[in-house]
PDB file of C-alpha atoms in Angstrom:
ATOM      1  CA  UNK B1377      10.140 -41.413   0.473  1.00 50.00           C
ATOM      2  CA  UNK B1378      11.546 -38.402   2.351  1.00 52.00           C
ATOM      3  CA  UNK B1379      14.483 -39.092   4.650  1.00 54.00           C
ATOM      4  CA  UNK B1380      14.093 -38.222   8.339  1.00 51.00           C
ATOM      5  CA  UNK B1381      17.015 -35.792   8.134  1.00 53.00           C
ATOM      6  CA  UNK B1382      15.397 -33.923   5.231  1.00 49.00           C
ATOM      7  CA  UNK B1383      12.001 -33.855   6.963  1.00 46.00           C
ATOM      8  CA  UNK B1384      13.532 -32.410  10.153  1.00 47.00           C
ATOM      9  CA  UNK B1385      15.451 -29.760   8.215  1.00 48.00           C
ATOM     10  CA  UNK B1386      12.327 -28.787   6.271  1.00 46.00           C
ATOM     11  CA  UNK B1387      10.277 -28.603   9.475  1.00 51.00           C
ATOM     12  CA  UNK B1388      12.893 -26.452  11.224  1.00 47.00           C
ATOM     13  CA  UNK B1389      13.062 -24.093   8.239  1.00 48.00           C
ATOM     14  CA  UNK B1390       9.285 -23.701   8.180  1.00 48.00           C
ATOM     15  CA  UNK B1391       9.176 -22.999  11.927  1.00 48.00           C
ATOM     16  CA  UNK B1392      11.959 -20.410  11.694  1.00 45.00           C
ATOM     17  CA  UNK B1393      10.342 -18.612   8.770  1.00 47.00           C
ATOM     18  CA  UNK B1394       7.013 -18.549  10.636  1.00 48.00           C
ATOM     19  CA  UNK B1395       8.763 -16.978  13.646  1.00 53.00           C
ATOM     20  CA  UNK B1396      10.414 -14.371  11.426  1.00 61.00           C
ATOM     21  CA  UNK B1397       7.121 -13.006  10.052  1.00 84.00           C
ATOM     22  CA  UNK B1398       6.521  -9.395  10.999  1.00 91.00           C
ATOM     23  CA  UNK B1399       3.269  -8.397  12.689  1.00 95.00           C
ATOM     24  CA  UNK B1400       1.519  -5.039  12.513  1.00 95.00           C
ATOM     25  CA  UNK B1401       1.672  -4.860  16.324  1.00 95.00           C
ATOM     26  CA  UNK B1402       5.494  -4.758  16.065  1.00 95.00           C
ATOM     27  CA  UNK B1403       5.120  -1.115  14.955  1.00 96.00           C
ATOM     28  CA  UNK B1404       2.571   0.098  17.534  1.00 95.00           C
ATOM     29  CA  UNK B1405       5.039   2.422  19.307  1.00 96.00           C
ATOM     30  CA  UNK B1406       6.609   3.906  16.160  1.00 96.00           C
ATOM     31  CA  UNK B1407       6.106   7.597  15.400  1.00 96.00           C
ATOM     32  CA  UNK B1408       4.792   9.526  13.612  1.00 96.00           C
ATOM     33  CA  UNK B1409       1.403   7.827  13.823  1.00 96.00           C
ATOM     34  CA  UNK B1410       0.033   6.860  10.384  1.00 95.00           C
ATOM     35  CA  UNK B1411      -3.250   8.717   9.813  1.00 95.00           C
ATOM     36  CA  UNK B1412      -4.482   7.205   6.534  1.00 96.00           C
ATOM     37  CA  UNK B1413      -6.988   9.973   5.766  1.00 95.00           C
ATOM     38  CA  UNK B1414      -4.551  12.784   6.565  1.00 95.00           C
ATOM     39  CA  UNK B1415      -1.697  11.317   4.506  1.00 96.00           C
ATOM     40  CA  UNK B1416      -3.738  10.469   1.400  1.00 97.00           C
ATOM     41  CA  UNK B1417      -6.044  13.532   1.327  1.00 96.00           C
ATOM     42  CA  UNK B1418      -5.205  15.948  -1.464  1.00 97.00           C
ATOM     43  CA  UNK B1419      -2.426  15.370  -3.990  1.00 97.00           C
ATOM     44  CA  UNK B1420       0.273  12.754  -3.430  1.00 98.00           C
ATOM     45  CA  UNK B1421       3.043  11.579  -5.762  1.00 98.00           C
ATOM     46  CA  UNK B1422       4.824   8.233  -5.749  1.00 98.00           C
ATOM     47  CA  UNK B1423       7.789   6.703  -7.567  1.00 98.00           C
ATOM     48  CA  UNK B1424       8.385   2.973  -7.706  1.00 98.00           C
ATOM     49  CA  UNK B1425       9.623  -0.149  -9.392  1.00 98.00           C
ATOM     50  CA  UNK B1426       8.652  -3.783  -9.862  1.00 96.00           C
ATOM     51  CA  UNK B1427      11.394  -6.379  -9.456  1.00 97.00           C
ATOM     52  CA  UNK B1428      11.266 -10.051 -10.363  1.00 95.00           C
ATOM     53  CA  UNK B1429      12.050 -12.443  -7.533  1.00 93.00           C
ATOM     54  CA  UNK B1430      15.700 -12.539  -8.698  1.00 95.00           C
ATOM     55  CA  UNK B1431      15.968  -8.762  -8.147  1.00 95.00           C
ATOM     56  CA  UNK B1432      15.860  -7.702 -11.803  1.00 97.00           C
ATOM     57  CA  UNK B1433      13.979  -4.404 -12.222  1.00 97.00           C
ATOM     58  CA  UNK B1434      11.446  -4.915 -15.010  1.00 94.00           C
ATOM     59  CA  UNK B1435       9.323  -1.766 -14.656  1.00 95.00           C
ATOM     60  CA  UNK B1436       9.672   1.655 -13.098  1.00 98.00           C
ATOM     61  CA  UNK B1437       6.704   3.945 -12.634  1.00 98.00           C
ATOM     62  CA  UNK B1438       5.381   7.282 -11.405  1.00 98.00           C
ATOM     63  CA  UNK B1439       1.986   7.736  -9.717  1.00 98.00           C
ATOM     64  CA  UNK B1440      -0.122  10.873  -9.348  1.00 98.00           C
ATOM     65  CA  UNK B1441      -2.842  10.463  -6.739  1.00 98.00           C
ATOM     66  CA  UNK B1442      -5.711  12.582  -5.515  1.00 98.00           C
ATOM     67  CA  UNK B1443      -7.571  11.660  -2.348  1.00 97.00           C
ATOM     68  CA  UNK B1444     -10.777  13.018  -0.830  1.00 98.00           C
ATOM     69  CA  UNK B1445     -13.368  12.043   1.743  1.00 97.00           C
ATOM     70  CA  UNK B1446     -16.823  11.119   0.505  1.00 95.00           C
ATOM     71  CA  UNK B1447     -19.655   9.851   2.737  1.00 95.00           C
ATOM     72  CA  UNK B1448     -17.246   8.736   5.479  1.00 94.00           C
ATOM     73  CA  UNK B1449     -14.983   6.924   3.005  1.00 97.00           C
ATOM     74  CA  UNK B1450     -11.624   7.839   1.496  1.00 98.00           C
ATOM     75  CA  UNK B1451     -11.532   7.837  -2.324  1.00 98.00           C
ATOM     76  CA  UNK B1452      -8.070   7.584  -3.942  1.00 98.00           C
ATOM     77  CA  UNK B1453      -7.775   8.269  -7.661  1.00 98.00           C
ATOM     78  CA  UNK B1454      -4.423   6.869  -8.879  1.00 98.00           C
ATOM     79  CA  UNK B1455      -2.797   7.444 -12.289  1.00 98.00           C
ATOM     80  CA  UNK B1456       0.263   5.327 -13.155  1.00 97.00           C
ATOM     81  CA  UNK B1457       2.793   6.072 -15.895  1.00 98.00           C
ATOM     82  CA  UNK B1458       5.231   3.196 -16.531  1.00 96.00           C
ATOM     83  CA  UNK B1459       8.758   3.308 -17.946  1.00 96.00           C
ATOM     84  CA  UNK B1460       7.579   1.504 -21.104  1.00 94.00           C
ATOM     85  CA  UNK B1461       5.054   4.300 -21.786  1.00 95.00           C
ATOM     86  CA  UNK B1462       1.953   2.398 -20.693  1.00 93.00           C
ATOM     87  CA  UNK B1463      -0.587   4.026 -18.404  1.00 95.00           C
ATOM     88  CA  UNK B1464      -3.022   2.652 -15.872  1.00 94.00           C
ATOM     89  CA  UNK B1465      -5.618   4.116 -13.507  1.00 96.00           C
ATOM     90  CA  UNK B1466      -7.167   2.752 -10.332  1.00 97.00           C
ATOM     91  CA  UNK B1467      -9.779   4.267  -8.052  1.00 98.00           C
ATOM     92  CA  UNK B1468      -9.786   2.933  -4.505  1.00 98.00           C
ATOM     93  CA  UNK B1469     -12.652   3.392  -2.079  1.00 98.00           C
ATOM     94  CA  UNK B1470     -11.361   2.852   1.464  1.00 98.00           C
ATOM     95  CA  UNK B1471     -13.800   2.383   4.339  1.00 98.00           C
ATOM     96  CA  UNK B1472     -12.747   2.622   7.994  1.00 97.00           C
ATOM     97  CA  UNK B1473     -14.084  -0.218  10.162  1.00 96.00           C
ATOM     98  CA  UNK B1474     -15.284  -0.018  13.789  1.00 94.00           C
ATOM     99  CA  UNK B1475     -12.276  -2.116  14.925  1.00 93.00           C
ATOM    100  CA  UNK B1476      -9.836   0.428  13.391  1.00 90.00           C
ATOM    101  CA  UNK B1477      -9.056  -1.656  10.307  1.00 95.00           C
ATOM    102  CA  UNK B1478      -9.719  -0.590   6.714  1.00 97.00           C
ATOM    103  CA  UNK B1479     -11.506  -2.262   3.820  1.00 98.00           C
ATOM    104  CA  UNK B1480     -10.743  -1.229   0.255  1.00 98.00           C
ATOM    105  CA  UNK B1481     -12.306  -1.921  -3.108  1.00 98.00           C
ATOM    106  CA  UNK B1482     -11.204  -1.091  -6.661  1.00 98.00           C
ATOM    107  CA  UNK B1483     -12.314  -2.317 -10.091  1.00 97.00           C
ATOM    108  CA  UNK B1484      -9.268  -4.584 -10.564  1.00 96.00           C
ATOM    109  CA  UNK B1485      -9.217  -5.899  -6.971  1.00 97.00           C
ATOM    110  CA  UNK B1486     -10.884  -9.247  -6.356  1.00 97.00           C
ATOM    111  CA  UNK B1487     -12.995  -9.028  -3.221  1.00 97.00           C
ATOM    112  CA  UNK B1488     -11.736  -6.514  -0.675  1.00 97.00           C
ATOM    113  CA  UNK B1489      -8.344  -5.287   0.417  1.00 97.00           C
ATOM    114  CA  UNK B1490      -7.947  -5.576   4.176  1.00 97.00           C
ATOM    115  CA  UNK B1491      -5.676  -3.145   5.998  1.00 97.00           C
ATOM    116  CA  UNK B1492      -4.527  -2.563   9.565  1.00 97.00           C
ATOM    117  CA  UNK B1493      -2.545   0.316  11.060  1.00 97.00           C
ATOM    118  CA  UNK B1494      -0.288   0.477  14.088  1.00 97.00           C
ATOM    119  CA  UNK B1495       2.105   3.287  14.924  1.00 97.00           C
ATOM    120  CA  UNK B1496       3.708   4.497  11.691  1.00 97.00           C
ATOM    121  CA  UNK B1497       2.700   1.441   9.639  1.00 98.00           C
ATOM    122  CA  UNK B1498      -0.162   0.328   7.379  1.00 97.00           C
ATOM    123  CA  UNK B1499      -0.374  -3.307   6.291  1.00 98.00           C
ATOM    124  CA  UNK B1500      -2.606  -4.231   3.320  1.00 96.00           C
ATOM    125  CA  UNK B1501      -3.442  -7.596   1.771  1.00 97.00           C
ATOM    126  CA  UNK B1502      -5.418  -8.005  -1.431  1.00 97.00           C
ATOM    127  CA  UNK B1503      -5.711  -9.843  -4.751  1.00 97.00           C
ATOM    128  CA  UNK B1504      -5.462  -7.833  -7.959  1.00 95.00           C
ATOM    129  CA  UNK B1505      -6.017  -8.667 -11.633  1.00 94.00           C
ATOM    130  CA  UNK B1506      -2.567  -7.879 -13.076  1.00 87.00           C
ATOM    131  CA  UNK B1507      -2.267  -7.468 -16.871  1.00 84.00           C
ATOM    132  CA  UNK B1508       1.035  -8.766 -18.270  1.00 81.00           C
ATOM    133  CA  UNK B1509       1.433  -8.712 -22.051  1.00 82.00           C
ATOM    134  CA  UNK B1510      -1.845 -10.200 -23.336  1.00 88.00           C
ATOM    135  CA  UNK B1511      -2.693 -12.195 -20.212  1.00 90.00           C
ATOM    136  CA  UNK B1512      -4.213 -11.197 -16.881  1.00 91.00           C
ATOM    137  CA  UNK B1513      -3.035 -12.921 -13.699  1.00 92.00           C
ATOM    138  CA  UNK B1514      -4.668 -12.866 -10.281  1.00 95.00           C
ATOM    139  CA  UNK B1515      -1.830 -12.105  -7.866  1.00 96.00           C
ATOM    140  CA  UNK B1516      -1.744 -11.430  -4.142  1.00 97.00           C
ATOM    141  CA  UNK B1517      -0.176  -8.286  -2.706  1.00 97.00           C
ATOM    142  CA  UNK B1518       1.199  -8.146   0.831  1.00 97.00           C
ATOM    143  CA  UNK B1519       1.812  -4.388   1.230  1.00 97.00           C
ATOM    144  CA  UNK B1520       3.740  -2.806   4.114  1.00 98.00           C
ATOM    145  CA  UNK B1521       3.659   1.000   4.183  1.00 98.00           C
ATOM    146  CA  UNK B1522       5.970   2.841   6.611  1.00 98.00           C
ATOM    147  CA  UNK B1523       5.494   6.533   7.354  1.00 97.00           C
ATOM    148  CA  UNK B1524       8.928   8.157   7.623  1.00 97.00           C
ATOM    149  CA  UNK B1525       7.681  11.653   8.437  1.00 96.00           C
ATOM    150  CA  UNK B1526       4.387  13.469   7.898  1.00 94.00           C
ATOM    151  CA  UNK B1527       5.168  13.911   4.161  1.00 96.00           C
ATOM    152  CA  UNK B1528       7.105  10.733   3.231  1.00 97.00           C
ATOM    153  CA  UNK B1529       6.163   7.060   3.118  1.00 98.00           C
ATOM    154  CA  UNK B1530       7.999   3.940   1.923  1.00 98.00           C
ATOM    155  CA  UNK B1531       5.978   0.977   0.623  1.00 98.00           C
ATOM    156  CA  UNK B1532       7.300  -2.569   0.155  1.00 97.00           C
ATOM    157  CA  UNK B1533       5.006  -5.174  -1.353  1.00 97.00           C
ATOM    158  CA  UNK B1534       5.549  -8.864  -1.854  1.00 97.00           C
ATOM    159  CA  UNK B1535       3.673 -10.171  -4.911  1.00 96.00           C
ATOM    160  CA  UNK B1536       2.731 -13.872  -4.955  1.00 96.00           C
ATOM    161  CA  UNK B1537       0.774 -16.358  -7.044  1.00 95.00           C
ATOM    162  CA  UNK B1538      -0.267 -19.707  -5.555  1.00 93.00           C
ATOM    163  CA  UNK B1539       1.845 -18.783  -2.508  1.00 93.00           C
ATOM    164  CA  UNK B1540       5.063 -18.399  -4.513  1.00 95.00           C
ATOM    165  CA  UNK B1541       6.763 -15.023  -4.778  1.00 96.00           C
ATOM    166  CA  UNK B1542       6.802 -13.598  -8.311  1.00 95.00           C
ATOM    167  CA  UNK B1543       8.313 -10.247  -7.389  1.00 96.00           C
ATOM    168  CA  UNK B1544       8.397  -7.178  -5.191  1.00 97.00           C
ATOM    169  CA  UNK B1545       7.179  -3.610  -5.548  1.00 97.00           C
ATOM    170  CA  UNK B1546       8.980  -0.711  -3.874  1.00 98.00           C
ATOM    171  CA  UNK B1547       7.341   2.730  -3.779  1.00 97.00           C
ATOM    172  CA  UNK B1548       8.261   6.094  -2.264  1.00 98.00           C
ATOM    173  CA  UNK B1549       5.329   8.429  -1.585  1.00 98.00           C
ATOM    174  CA  UNK B1550       5.588  12.181  -1.102  1.00 97.00           C
ATOM    175  CA  UNK B1551       2.698  14.266   0.182  1.00 92.00           C
ATOM    176  CA  UNK B1552       3.432  17.988  -0.280  1.00 85.00           C
ATOM    177  CA  UNK B1553       3.548  20.336   2.705  1.00 71.00           C
TER     178      UNK B1553
END
């Protein structure tokens, strides 16, 4: 049986962490405004890393991307090269919605990615089939992308499974002038 003191402490912690959650609307006034199509059209490069929940960097990677509009949608062709020599590709098809949100699909994404923009920020949530060694795990990504200037973006993603954090991804994007 849980003691009353423990139950109150747990409840207070849960309430405080719920209050601390960022919202996309928090960034509505930030500039420059994130134009998804403008930023991702043409060639873009990114550099990143995956860290375990304890902070240990387990993979670094480089991404070459090419984006173009097709039938009112944005198609992003991504090519990853990892520090261990492995390679991976992903093609996203992003569709703008009437309410201003975005929906995205890719071969290794389960269902649809759902994204919202406000000010300089894009927030994505999706589930991806992640290959690790000889096993594939379905993990959730909670991506926050922050436009620094018209050519630079920083992306922080929290990766979870069954609601528990397994790691974080940090990426720096550069779109040439």
